[in-house]
Coordinates of C-alpha atoms in Angstrom, one line a residue:
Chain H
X1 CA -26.5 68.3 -238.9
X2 CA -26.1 65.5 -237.1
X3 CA -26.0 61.8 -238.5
X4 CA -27.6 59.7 -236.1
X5 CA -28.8 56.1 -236.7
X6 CA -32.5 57.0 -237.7
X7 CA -33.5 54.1 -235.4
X8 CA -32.0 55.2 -232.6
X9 CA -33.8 58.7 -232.9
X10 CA -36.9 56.6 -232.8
X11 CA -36.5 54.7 -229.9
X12 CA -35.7 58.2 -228.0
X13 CA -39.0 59.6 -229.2
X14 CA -40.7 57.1 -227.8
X15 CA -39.1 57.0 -224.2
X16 CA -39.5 60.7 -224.1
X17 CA -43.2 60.3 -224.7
X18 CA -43.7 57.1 -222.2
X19 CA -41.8 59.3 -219.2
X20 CA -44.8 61.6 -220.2
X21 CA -47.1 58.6 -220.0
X22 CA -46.1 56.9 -217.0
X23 CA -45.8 60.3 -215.2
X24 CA -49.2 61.3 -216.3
X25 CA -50.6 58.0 -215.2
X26 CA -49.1 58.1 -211.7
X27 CA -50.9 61.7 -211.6
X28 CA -54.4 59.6 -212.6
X29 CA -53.8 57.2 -210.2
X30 CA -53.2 59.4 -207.5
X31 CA -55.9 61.7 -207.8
X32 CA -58.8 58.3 -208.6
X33 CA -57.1 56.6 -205.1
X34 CA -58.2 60.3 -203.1
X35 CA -62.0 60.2 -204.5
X36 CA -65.0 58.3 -203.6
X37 CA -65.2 54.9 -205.6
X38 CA -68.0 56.5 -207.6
X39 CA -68.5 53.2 -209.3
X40 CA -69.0 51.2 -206.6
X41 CA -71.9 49.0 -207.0
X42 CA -73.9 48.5 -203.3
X43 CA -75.1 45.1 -203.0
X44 CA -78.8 44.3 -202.4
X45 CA -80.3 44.5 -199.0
X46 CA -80.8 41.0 -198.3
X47 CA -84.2 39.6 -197.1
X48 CA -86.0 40.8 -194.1
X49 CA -88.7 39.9 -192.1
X50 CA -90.7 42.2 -189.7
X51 CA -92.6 41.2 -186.9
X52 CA -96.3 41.8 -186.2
X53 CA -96.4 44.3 -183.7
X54 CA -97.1 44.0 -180.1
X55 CA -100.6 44.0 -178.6
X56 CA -101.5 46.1 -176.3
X57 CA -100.2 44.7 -172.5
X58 CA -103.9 43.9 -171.1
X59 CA -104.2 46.8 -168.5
X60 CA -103.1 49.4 -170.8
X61 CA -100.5 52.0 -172.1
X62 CA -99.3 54.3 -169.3
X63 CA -99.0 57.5 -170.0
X64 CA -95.2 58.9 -169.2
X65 CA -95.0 62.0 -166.8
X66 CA -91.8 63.7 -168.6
X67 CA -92.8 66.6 -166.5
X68 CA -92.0 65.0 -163.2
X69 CA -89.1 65.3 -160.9
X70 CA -88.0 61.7 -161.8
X71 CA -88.2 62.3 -165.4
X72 CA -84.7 64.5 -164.8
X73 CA -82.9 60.7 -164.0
X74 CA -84.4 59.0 -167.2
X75 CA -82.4 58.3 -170.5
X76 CA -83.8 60.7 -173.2
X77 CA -86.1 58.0 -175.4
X78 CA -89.3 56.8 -175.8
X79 CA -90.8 55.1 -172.6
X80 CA -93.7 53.9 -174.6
X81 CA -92.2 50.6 -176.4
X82 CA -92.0 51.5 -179.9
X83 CA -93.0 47.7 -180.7
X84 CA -96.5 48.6 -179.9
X85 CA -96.4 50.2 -183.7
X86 CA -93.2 49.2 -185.2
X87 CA -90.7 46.5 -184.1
X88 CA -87.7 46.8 -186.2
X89 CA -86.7 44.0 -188.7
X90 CA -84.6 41.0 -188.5
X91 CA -82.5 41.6 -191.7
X92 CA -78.5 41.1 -191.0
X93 CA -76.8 44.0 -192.9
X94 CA -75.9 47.0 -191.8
X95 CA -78.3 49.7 -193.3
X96 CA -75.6 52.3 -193.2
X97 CA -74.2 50.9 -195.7
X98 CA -77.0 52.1 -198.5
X99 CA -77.4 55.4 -196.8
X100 CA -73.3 56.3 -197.5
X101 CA -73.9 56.6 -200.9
X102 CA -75.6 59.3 -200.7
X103 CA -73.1 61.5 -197.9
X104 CA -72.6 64.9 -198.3
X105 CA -68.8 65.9 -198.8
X106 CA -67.2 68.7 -196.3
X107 CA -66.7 71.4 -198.4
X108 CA -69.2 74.5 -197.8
X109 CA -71.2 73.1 -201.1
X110 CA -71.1 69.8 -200.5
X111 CA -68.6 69.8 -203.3
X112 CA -64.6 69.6 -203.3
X113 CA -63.1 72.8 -202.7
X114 CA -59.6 72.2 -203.5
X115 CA -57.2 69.5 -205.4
X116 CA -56.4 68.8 -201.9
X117 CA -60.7 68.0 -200.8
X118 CA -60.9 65.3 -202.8
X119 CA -60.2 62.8 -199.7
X120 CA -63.9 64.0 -198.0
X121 CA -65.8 64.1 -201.5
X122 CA -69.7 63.3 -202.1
X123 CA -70.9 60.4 -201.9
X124 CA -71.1 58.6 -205.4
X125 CA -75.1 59.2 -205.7
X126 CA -75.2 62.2 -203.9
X127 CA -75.2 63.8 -207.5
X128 CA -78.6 61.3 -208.0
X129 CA -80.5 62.3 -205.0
X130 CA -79.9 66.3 -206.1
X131 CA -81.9 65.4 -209.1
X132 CA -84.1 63.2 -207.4
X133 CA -85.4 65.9 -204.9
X134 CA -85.5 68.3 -207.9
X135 CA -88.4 66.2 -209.0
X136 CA -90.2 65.9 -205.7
X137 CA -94.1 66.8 -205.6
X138 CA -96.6 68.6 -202.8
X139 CA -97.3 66.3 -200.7
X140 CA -99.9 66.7 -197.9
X141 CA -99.6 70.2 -196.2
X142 CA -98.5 69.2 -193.0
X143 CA -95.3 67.1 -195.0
X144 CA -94.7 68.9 -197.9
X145 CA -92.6 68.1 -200.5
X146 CA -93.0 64.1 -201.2
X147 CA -91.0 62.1 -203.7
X148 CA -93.6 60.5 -206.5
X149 CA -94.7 57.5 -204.9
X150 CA -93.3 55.2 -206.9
X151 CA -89.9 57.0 -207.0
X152 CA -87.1 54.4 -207.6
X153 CA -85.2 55.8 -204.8
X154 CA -88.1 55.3 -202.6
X155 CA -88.4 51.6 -203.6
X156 CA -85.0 50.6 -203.3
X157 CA -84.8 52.1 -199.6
X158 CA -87.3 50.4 -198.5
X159 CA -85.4 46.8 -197.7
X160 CA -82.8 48.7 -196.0
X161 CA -85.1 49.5 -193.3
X162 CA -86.0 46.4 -192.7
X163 CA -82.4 45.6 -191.6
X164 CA -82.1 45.5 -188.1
X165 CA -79.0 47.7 -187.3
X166 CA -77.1 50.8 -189.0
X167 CA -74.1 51.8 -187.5
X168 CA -71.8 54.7 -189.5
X169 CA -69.1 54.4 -186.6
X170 CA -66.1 53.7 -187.0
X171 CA -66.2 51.7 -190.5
X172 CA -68.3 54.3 -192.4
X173 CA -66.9 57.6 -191.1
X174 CA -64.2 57.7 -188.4
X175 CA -64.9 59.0 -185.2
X176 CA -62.7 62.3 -185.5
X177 CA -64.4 64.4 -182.9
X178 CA -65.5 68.2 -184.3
X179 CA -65.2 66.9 -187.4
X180 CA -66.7 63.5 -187.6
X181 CA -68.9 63.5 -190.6
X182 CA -72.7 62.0 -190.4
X183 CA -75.1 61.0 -192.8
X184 CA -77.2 62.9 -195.0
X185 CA -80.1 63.4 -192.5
X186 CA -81.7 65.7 -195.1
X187 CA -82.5 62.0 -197.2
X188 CA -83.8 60.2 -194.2
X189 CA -86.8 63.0 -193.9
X190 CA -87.1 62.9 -197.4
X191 CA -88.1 59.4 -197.1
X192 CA -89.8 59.7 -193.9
X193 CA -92.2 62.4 -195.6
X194 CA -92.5 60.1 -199.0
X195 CA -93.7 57.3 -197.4
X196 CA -96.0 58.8 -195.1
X197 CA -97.6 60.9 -197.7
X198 CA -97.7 57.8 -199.5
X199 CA -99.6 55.7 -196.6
X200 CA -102.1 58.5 -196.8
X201 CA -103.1 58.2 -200.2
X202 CA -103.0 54.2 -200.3
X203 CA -106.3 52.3 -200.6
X204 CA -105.4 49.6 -198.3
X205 CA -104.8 50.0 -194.7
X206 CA -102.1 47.3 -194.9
X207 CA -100.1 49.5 -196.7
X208 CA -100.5 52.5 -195.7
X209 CA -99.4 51.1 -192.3
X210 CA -96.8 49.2 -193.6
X211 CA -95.3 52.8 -195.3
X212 CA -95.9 54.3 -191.6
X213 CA -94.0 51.4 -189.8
X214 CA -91.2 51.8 -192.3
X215 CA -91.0 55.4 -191.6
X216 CA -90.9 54.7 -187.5
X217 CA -88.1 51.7 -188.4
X218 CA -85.8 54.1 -190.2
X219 CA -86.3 56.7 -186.8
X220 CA -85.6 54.2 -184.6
X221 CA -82.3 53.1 -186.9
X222 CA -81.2 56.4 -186.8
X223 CA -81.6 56.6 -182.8
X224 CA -79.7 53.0 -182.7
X225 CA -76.3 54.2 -182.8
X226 CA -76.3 57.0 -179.8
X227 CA -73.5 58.8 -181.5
X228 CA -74.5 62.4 -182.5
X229 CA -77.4 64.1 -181.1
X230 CA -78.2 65.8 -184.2
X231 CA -78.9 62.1 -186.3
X232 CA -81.0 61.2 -182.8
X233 CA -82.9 64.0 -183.4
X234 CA -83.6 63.7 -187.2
X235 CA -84.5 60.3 -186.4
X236 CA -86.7 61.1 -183.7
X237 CA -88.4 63.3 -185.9
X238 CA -88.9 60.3 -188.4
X239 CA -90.4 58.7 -185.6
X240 CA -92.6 61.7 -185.2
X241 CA -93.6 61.7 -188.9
X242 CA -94.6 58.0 -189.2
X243 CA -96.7 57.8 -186.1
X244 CA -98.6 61.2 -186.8
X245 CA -99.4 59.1 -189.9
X246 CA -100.6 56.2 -187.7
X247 CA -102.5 58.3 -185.8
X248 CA -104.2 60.4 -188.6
X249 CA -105.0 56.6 -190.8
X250 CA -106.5 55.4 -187.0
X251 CA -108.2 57.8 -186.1
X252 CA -110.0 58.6 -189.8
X253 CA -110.8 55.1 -190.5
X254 CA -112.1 54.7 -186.4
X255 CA -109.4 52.2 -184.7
X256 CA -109.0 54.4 -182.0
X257 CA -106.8 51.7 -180.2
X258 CA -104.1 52.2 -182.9
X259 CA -104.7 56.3 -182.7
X260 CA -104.2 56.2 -178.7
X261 CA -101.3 54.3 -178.8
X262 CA -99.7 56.7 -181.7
X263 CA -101.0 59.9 -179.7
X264 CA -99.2 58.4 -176.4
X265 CA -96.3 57.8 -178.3
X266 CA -96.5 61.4 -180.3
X267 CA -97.0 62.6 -177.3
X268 CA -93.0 61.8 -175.9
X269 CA -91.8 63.6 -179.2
X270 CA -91.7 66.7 -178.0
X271 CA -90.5 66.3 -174.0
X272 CA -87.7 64.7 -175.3
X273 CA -86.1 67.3 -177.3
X274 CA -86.8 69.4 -174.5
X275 CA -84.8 66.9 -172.5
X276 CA -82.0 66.5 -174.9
X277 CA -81.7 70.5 -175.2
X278 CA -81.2 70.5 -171.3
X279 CA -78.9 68.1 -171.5
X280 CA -76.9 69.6 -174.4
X281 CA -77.5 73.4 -172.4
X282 CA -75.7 71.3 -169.2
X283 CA -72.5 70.3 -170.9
X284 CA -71.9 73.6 -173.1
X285 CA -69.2 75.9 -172.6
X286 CA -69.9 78.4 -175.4
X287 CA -71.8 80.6 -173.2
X288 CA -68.6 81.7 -171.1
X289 CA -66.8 82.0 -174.1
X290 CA -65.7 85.8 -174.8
X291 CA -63.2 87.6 -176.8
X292 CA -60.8 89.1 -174.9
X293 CA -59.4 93.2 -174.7
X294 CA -57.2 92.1 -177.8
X295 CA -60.0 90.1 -179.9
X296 CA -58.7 86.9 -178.7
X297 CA -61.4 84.0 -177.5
X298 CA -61.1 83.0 -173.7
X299 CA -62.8 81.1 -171.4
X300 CA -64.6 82.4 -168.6
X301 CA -65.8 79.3 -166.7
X302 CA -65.9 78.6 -163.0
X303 CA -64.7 75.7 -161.8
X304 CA -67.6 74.8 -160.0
X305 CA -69.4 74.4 -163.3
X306 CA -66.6 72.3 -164.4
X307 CA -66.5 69.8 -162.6
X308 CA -70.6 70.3 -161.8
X309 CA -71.8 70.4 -165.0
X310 CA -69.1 69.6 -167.8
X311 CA -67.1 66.8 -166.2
X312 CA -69.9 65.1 -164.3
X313 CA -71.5 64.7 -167.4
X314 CA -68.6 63.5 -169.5
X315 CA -67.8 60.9 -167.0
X316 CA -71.3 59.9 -165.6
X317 CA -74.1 60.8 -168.4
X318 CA -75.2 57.3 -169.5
X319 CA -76.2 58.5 -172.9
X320 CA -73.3 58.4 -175.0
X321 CA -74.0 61.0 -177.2
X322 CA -74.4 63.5 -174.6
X323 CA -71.2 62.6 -173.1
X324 CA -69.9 63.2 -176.8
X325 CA -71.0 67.0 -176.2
X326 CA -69.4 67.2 -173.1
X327 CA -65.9 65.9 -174.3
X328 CA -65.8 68.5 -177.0
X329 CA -66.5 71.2 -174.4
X330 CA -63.4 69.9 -172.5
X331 CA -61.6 69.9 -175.7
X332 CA -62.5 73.7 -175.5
X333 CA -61.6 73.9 -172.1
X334 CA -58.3 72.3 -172.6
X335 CA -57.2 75.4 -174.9
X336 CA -59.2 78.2 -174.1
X337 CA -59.3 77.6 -169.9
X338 CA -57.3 78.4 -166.8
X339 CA -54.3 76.4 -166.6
X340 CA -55.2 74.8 -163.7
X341 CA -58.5 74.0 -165.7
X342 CA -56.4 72.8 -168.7
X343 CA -54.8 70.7 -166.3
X344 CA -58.1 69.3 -165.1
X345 CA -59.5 68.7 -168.3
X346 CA -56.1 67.1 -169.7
X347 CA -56.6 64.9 -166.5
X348 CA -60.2 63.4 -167.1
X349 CA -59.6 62.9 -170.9
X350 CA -56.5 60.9 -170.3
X351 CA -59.0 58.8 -168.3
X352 CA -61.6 58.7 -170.2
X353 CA -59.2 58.0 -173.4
X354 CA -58.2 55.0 -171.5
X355 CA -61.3 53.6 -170.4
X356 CA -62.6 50.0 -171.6
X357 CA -66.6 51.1 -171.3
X358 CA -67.3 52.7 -174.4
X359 CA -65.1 52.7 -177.2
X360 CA -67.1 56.1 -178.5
X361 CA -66.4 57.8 -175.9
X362 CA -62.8 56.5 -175.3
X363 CA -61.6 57.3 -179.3
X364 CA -63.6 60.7 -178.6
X365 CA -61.5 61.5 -175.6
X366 CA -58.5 60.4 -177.8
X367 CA -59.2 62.9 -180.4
X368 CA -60.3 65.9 -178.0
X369 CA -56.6 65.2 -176.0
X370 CA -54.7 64.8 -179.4
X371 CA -56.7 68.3 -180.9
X372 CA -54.5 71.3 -181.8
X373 CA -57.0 73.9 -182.8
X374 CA -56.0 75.4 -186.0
X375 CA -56.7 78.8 -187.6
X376 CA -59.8 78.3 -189.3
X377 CA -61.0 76.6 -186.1
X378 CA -60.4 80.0 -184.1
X379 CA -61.7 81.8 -186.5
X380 CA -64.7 80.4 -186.5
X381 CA -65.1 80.4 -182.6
X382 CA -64.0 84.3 -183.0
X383 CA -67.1 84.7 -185.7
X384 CA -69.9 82.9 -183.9
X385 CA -69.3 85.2 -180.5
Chain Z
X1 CA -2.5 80.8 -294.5
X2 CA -5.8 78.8 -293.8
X3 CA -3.5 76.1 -291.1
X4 CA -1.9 79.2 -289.8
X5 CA -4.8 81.2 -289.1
X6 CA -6.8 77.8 -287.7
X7 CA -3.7 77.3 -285.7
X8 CA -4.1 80.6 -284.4
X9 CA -8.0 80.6 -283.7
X10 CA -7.5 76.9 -282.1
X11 CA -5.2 79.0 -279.7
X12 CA -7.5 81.2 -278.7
X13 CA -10.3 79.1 -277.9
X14 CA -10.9 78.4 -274.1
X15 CA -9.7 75.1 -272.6
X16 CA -12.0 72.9 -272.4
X17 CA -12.4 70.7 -269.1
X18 CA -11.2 67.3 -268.6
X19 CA -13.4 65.0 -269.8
X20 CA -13.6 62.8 -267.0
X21 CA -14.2 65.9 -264.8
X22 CA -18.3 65.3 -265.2
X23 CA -18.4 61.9 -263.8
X24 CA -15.6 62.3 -261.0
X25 CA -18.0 65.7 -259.6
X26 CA -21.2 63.4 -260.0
X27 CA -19.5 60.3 -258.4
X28 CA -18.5 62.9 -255.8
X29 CA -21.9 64.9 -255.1
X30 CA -23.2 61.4 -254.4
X31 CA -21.4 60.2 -251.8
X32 CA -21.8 63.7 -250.4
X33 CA -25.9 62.9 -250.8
X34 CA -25.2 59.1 -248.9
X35 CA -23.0 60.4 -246.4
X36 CA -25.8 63.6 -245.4
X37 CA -28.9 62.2 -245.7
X38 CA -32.6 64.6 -245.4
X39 CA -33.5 64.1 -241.9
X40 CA -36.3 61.9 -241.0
X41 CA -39.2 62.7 -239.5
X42 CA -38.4 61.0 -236.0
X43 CA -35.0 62.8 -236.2
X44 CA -36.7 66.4 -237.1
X45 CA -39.2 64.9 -234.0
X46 CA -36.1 64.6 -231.5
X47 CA -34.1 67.8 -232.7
X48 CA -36.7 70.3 -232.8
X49 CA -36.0 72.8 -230.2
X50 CA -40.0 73.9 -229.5
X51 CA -40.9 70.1 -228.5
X52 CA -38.2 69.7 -226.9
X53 CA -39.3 72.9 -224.3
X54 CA -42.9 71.5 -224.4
X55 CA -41.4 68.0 -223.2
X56 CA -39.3 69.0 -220.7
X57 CA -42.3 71.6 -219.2
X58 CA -44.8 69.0 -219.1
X59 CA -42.3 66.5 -217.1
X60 CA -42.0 69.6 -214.9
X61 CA -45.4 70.4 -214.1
X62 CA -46.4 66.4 -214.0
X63 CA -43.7 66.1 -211.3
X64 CA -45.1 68.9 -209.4
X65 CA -48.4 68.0 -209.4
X66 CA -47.1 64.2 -208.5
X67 CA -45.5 65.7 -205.4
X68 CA -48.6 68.1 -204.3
X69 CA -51.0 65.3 -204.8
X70 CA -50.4 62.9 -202.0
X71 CA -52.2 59.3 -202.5
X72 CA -54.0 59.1 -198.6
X73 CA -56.6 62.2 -198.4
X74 CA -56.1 65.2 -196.4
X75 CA -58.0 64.5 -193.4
X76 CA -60.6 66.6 -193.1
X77 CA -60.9 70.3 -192.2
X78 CA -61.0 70.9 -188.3
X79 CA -64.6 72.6 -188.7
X80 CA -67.4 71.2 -187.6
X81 CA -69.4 68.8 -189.7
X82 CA -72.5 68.0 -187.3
X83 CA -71.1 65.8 -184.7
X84 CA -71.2 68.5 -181.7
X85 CA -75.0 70.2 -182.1
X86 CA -74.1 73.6 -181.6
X87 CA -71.4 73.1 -184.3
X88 CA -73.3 72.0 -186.8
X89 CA -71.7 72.8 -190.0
X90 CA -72.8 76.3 -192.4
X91 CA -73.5 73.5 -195.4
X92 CA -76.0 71.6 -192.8
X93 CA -79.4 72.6 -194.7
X94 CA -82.3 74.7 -193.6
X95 CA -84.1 72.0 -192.2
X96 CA -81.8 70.0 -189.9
X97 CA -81.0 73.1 -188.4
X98 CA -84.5 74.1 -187.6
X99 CA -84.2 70.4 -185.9
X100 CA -81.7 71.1 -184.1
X101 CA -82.4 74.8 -182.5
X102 CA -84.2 74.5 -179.5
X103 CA -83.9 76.2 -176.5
X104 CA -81.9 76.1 -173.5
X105 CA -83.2 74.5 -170.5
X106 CA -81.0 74.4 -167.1
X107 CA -83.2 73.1 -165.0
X108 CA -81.1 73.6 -162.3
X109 CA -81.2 77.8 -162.6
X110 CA -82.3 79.4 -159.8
X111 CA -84.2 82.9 -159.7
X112 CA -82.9 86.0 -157.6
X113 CA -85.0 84.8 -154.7
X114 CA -84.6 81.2 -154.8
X115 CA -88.1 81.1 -153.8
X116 CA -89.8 79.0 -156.7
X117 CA -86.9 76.9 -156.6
X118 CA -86.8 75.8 -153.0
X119 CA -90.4 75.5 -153.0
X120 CA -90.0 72.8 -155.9
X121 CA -87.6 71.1 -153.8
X122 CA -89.8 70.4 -151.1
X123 CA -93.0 69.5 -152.8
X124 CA -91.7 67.8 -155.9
X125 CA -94.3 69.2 -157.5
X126 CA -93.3 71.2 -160.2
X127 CA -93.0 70.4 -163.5
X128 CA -90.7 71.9 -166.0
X129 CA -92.8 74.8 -167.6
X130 CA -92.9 74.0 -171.9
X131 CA -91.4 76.8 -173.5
X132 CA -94.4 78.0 -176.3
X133 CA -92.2 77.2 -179.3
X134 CA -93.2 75.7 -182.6
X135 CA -92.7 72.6 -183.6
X136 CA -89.4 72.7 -185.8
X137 CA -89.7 68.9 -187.4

């Protein structure tokens, strides 16, 4: 038996248990720096004001022909200005940065999938809005499911759209081509819906317009950016939503100037997702995408409808987000095509990647250059064919 | 006779131990006692051999875990999230993908005949036939 200073055995009990400590804290600290902040508090959206809308210009709306040959040259948004029922506000934060609290993560639940997830993790009241929509209530048939109109959540968003800008890109999420995240889109209809089924049931006009306006504000928002086509759809959707609501108050309580200017501008929802599926069908590649004798994806392309189609629009499409589509088709190109079409796409995306006029599209080009396609990426190409 | 025969018995009687024998054995099993003390509980703490294999196991695994764990995340999987519309990702709900199927439009395809088409060209006149589709939003 050993005889050691009883002190001594003390003070090596205790500097066993702090390397247990300290090691176990590093561990703490390492997995809290990897997840979202979750008690980050958001500051309050500071004051806004909105603008009266605009009158109507003294010889009247004019009715856009989307259907015309010259429609083909036009940017796909609303020719009718939008001020005529809902100028934006003048408020100087960035409304993005209410709606990121509410992200969905990456993994195939929304959830982390793995230790290694926890980098791309839910948004710290995405957990919140889960419950939230749990609670929601039939709203008017043609929205359906409403938040309670006095839902807290519908409250506090309602200064946010009064903001006059929300931009995700690059602070919020990164630009990381195929994988860029984007907001919860599924919220911003919640809301659009809530408040619109709201405005129907309130017992002043001034607010039940003011609950339409908002609901065309957070559309046009969503639309500011340019980045994805999927977020300008949702928000022209919104848009849809709140001015269906204009024109349904209007036209039931007999100011059929408002109702005509909401049916002209109703009117534009639906040409241009027509025109944004064109454009999207344009700069697609996925259709001459096969597997090959042994399973493999290849590329079957022409290169007339490279450089026709795919590069012409990645280099000369004015909309941004449609040149997006068309860089991640040369992305596809780049690994799946001919090599003299590998060549060719390497070419324009080093060009592209070095351009000054549009820093979306140049970090896009960057990332579809810099892409190695992995496994799981292949995979899922193989799947979907 | 009787100091003869006591003689005798005194003879046979066993010897009897020193006298200072029971003090020198005490004074002796106490510095034994001093010099082995009853080990303290930190000691029995340091010396036992089944937290001593729970210690040096849980320095293992925290080092592990340390070293799998790296502090920046993992940048996210190369599967689509939503950026590219025909990518959108499998945990994009039900309703933003009803937003975002539509269908295709090339309004530059041409038929066998090329008739309609050229026709177009010249008057200018035609106008890009709707699709009947319902309204996904």
């Amino acid at each position: 038996m050993t005889t050691a200073d009883p002190a001594s055995r003390y003070r090596n009990v205790i500097a066993a248990a702090a390397v247990i400590a300290l090691l176990a804290g590093l561990l703490g600290a390492r997995i809290l720096a990897r997840t979202a902040p979750a008690s980050r508090s958001t500051p309050a959206a500071p004051a806004a004001s909105i603008p009266e809308p605009l009158p109507l210009p003294a010889g009247g709306l004019e009715v856009p022909c989307w259907g015309c040959q010259e429609a083909k040259e036009w940017r796909v948004e609303f020719r009718t200005d939008l001020d005529l029922l809902a100028p934006l506000g003048d408020g100087p934060a960035n409304a993005a940065v209410w709606f990121q609290d509410f992200s969905k993560g990456s993994g195939p639940a929304g959830a982390p999938t793995s230790i290694q997830d926890f980098g791309t993790a839910d948004g710290p009241r995405l957990a919140e809005l889960m419950t939230a929509r749990e609670a929601r209530i039939e709203g008017p048939e043609w929205l359906g499911k409403v938040f309670p109109p006095d839902h807290p959540l519908l409250l506090e968003a309602e200064p946010w759209c009064d903001q006059a800008v929300m931009e995700f890109y690059p602070d919020i999420y990164p630009l990381e081509g195929y994988s860029t995240r984007i907001p919860n889109l599924l919220f911003t209809l919640d809301l659009a819906r809530s408040w619109v089924g709201r405005g129907m049931q309130a017992d002043e006009s001034d607010e039940a317009l003011a609950d339409f306006r908002r609901t065309i504000r957070l559309g046009r928002l969503l639309r500011q950016e340019g980045v994805t086509v999927i977020a300008d759809l949702v928000g022209l959707a919104c848009i849809r939503i709140g001015s269906e609501g204009v024109y349904r108050y209007a036209a039931g309580s007999g100011d059929l100037e408002l109702a005509l200017t909401a049916a002209i501008v109703l009117g534009e929802h639906s040409s241009q997702r027509l025109m944004t599926m064109e454009r999207v069908t344009r700069g697609m590649v996925t259709d001459f995408v096969h597997l090959d004798t042994d399973g493999r994806p290849t590329l079957v392309l022409s290169d007339e409808r490279l450089e026709s189609r795919i590069i012409s629009m990645a280099t000369t499409e004015p909309e941004r987000r449609f040149r997006g589509e068309a860089l991640i088709s040369l992305a596809v190109v780049r690994i799946l095509g001919t090599p003299e079409q590998q060549a060719r796409a390497v070419e324009v995306l080093g060009e592209l990647a070095g351009s000054d006029d549009d820093w979306v599209t140049a970090e896009l080009a960057r990332w579809c250059l810099d892409f190695e396609p992995t496994d799981e990426f292949m995979e899922e190409i193989t799947r979907s064919l | 006779m009787t100091s003869d025969r006591d003689r005798l018995l005194d003879a046979l009687k066993p010897p009897q131990p020193p006298p200072e024998l029971r003090d020198r054995s005490l004074r002796a099993a106490t510095d034994v006692l001093r010099r082995s003390p009853v080990p303290d509980r930190w000691t029995r703490i340091w010396e036992s051999r089944p937290l001593r294999l729970a210690w040096a196991a849980a320095v293992a695994g925290l080092l592990v875990a340390n070293t799998l764990i790296p502090t920046t995340p993992r940048p996210a999987p190369a599967t689509a999230q939503g950026f590219s519309l025909h990518h959108l990702s499998q945990a994009a709900e039900d309703e933003i993908r009803a937003i975002a199927t539509m269908p295709r439009l090339d309004l530059n395809a041409r038929s066998l005949s090329g008739v309609v088409s050229a026709a177009a060209a010249r008057t200018g006149a035609e106008e890009t036939q709707s699709p009947n589709q319902k309204e996904n939003a």
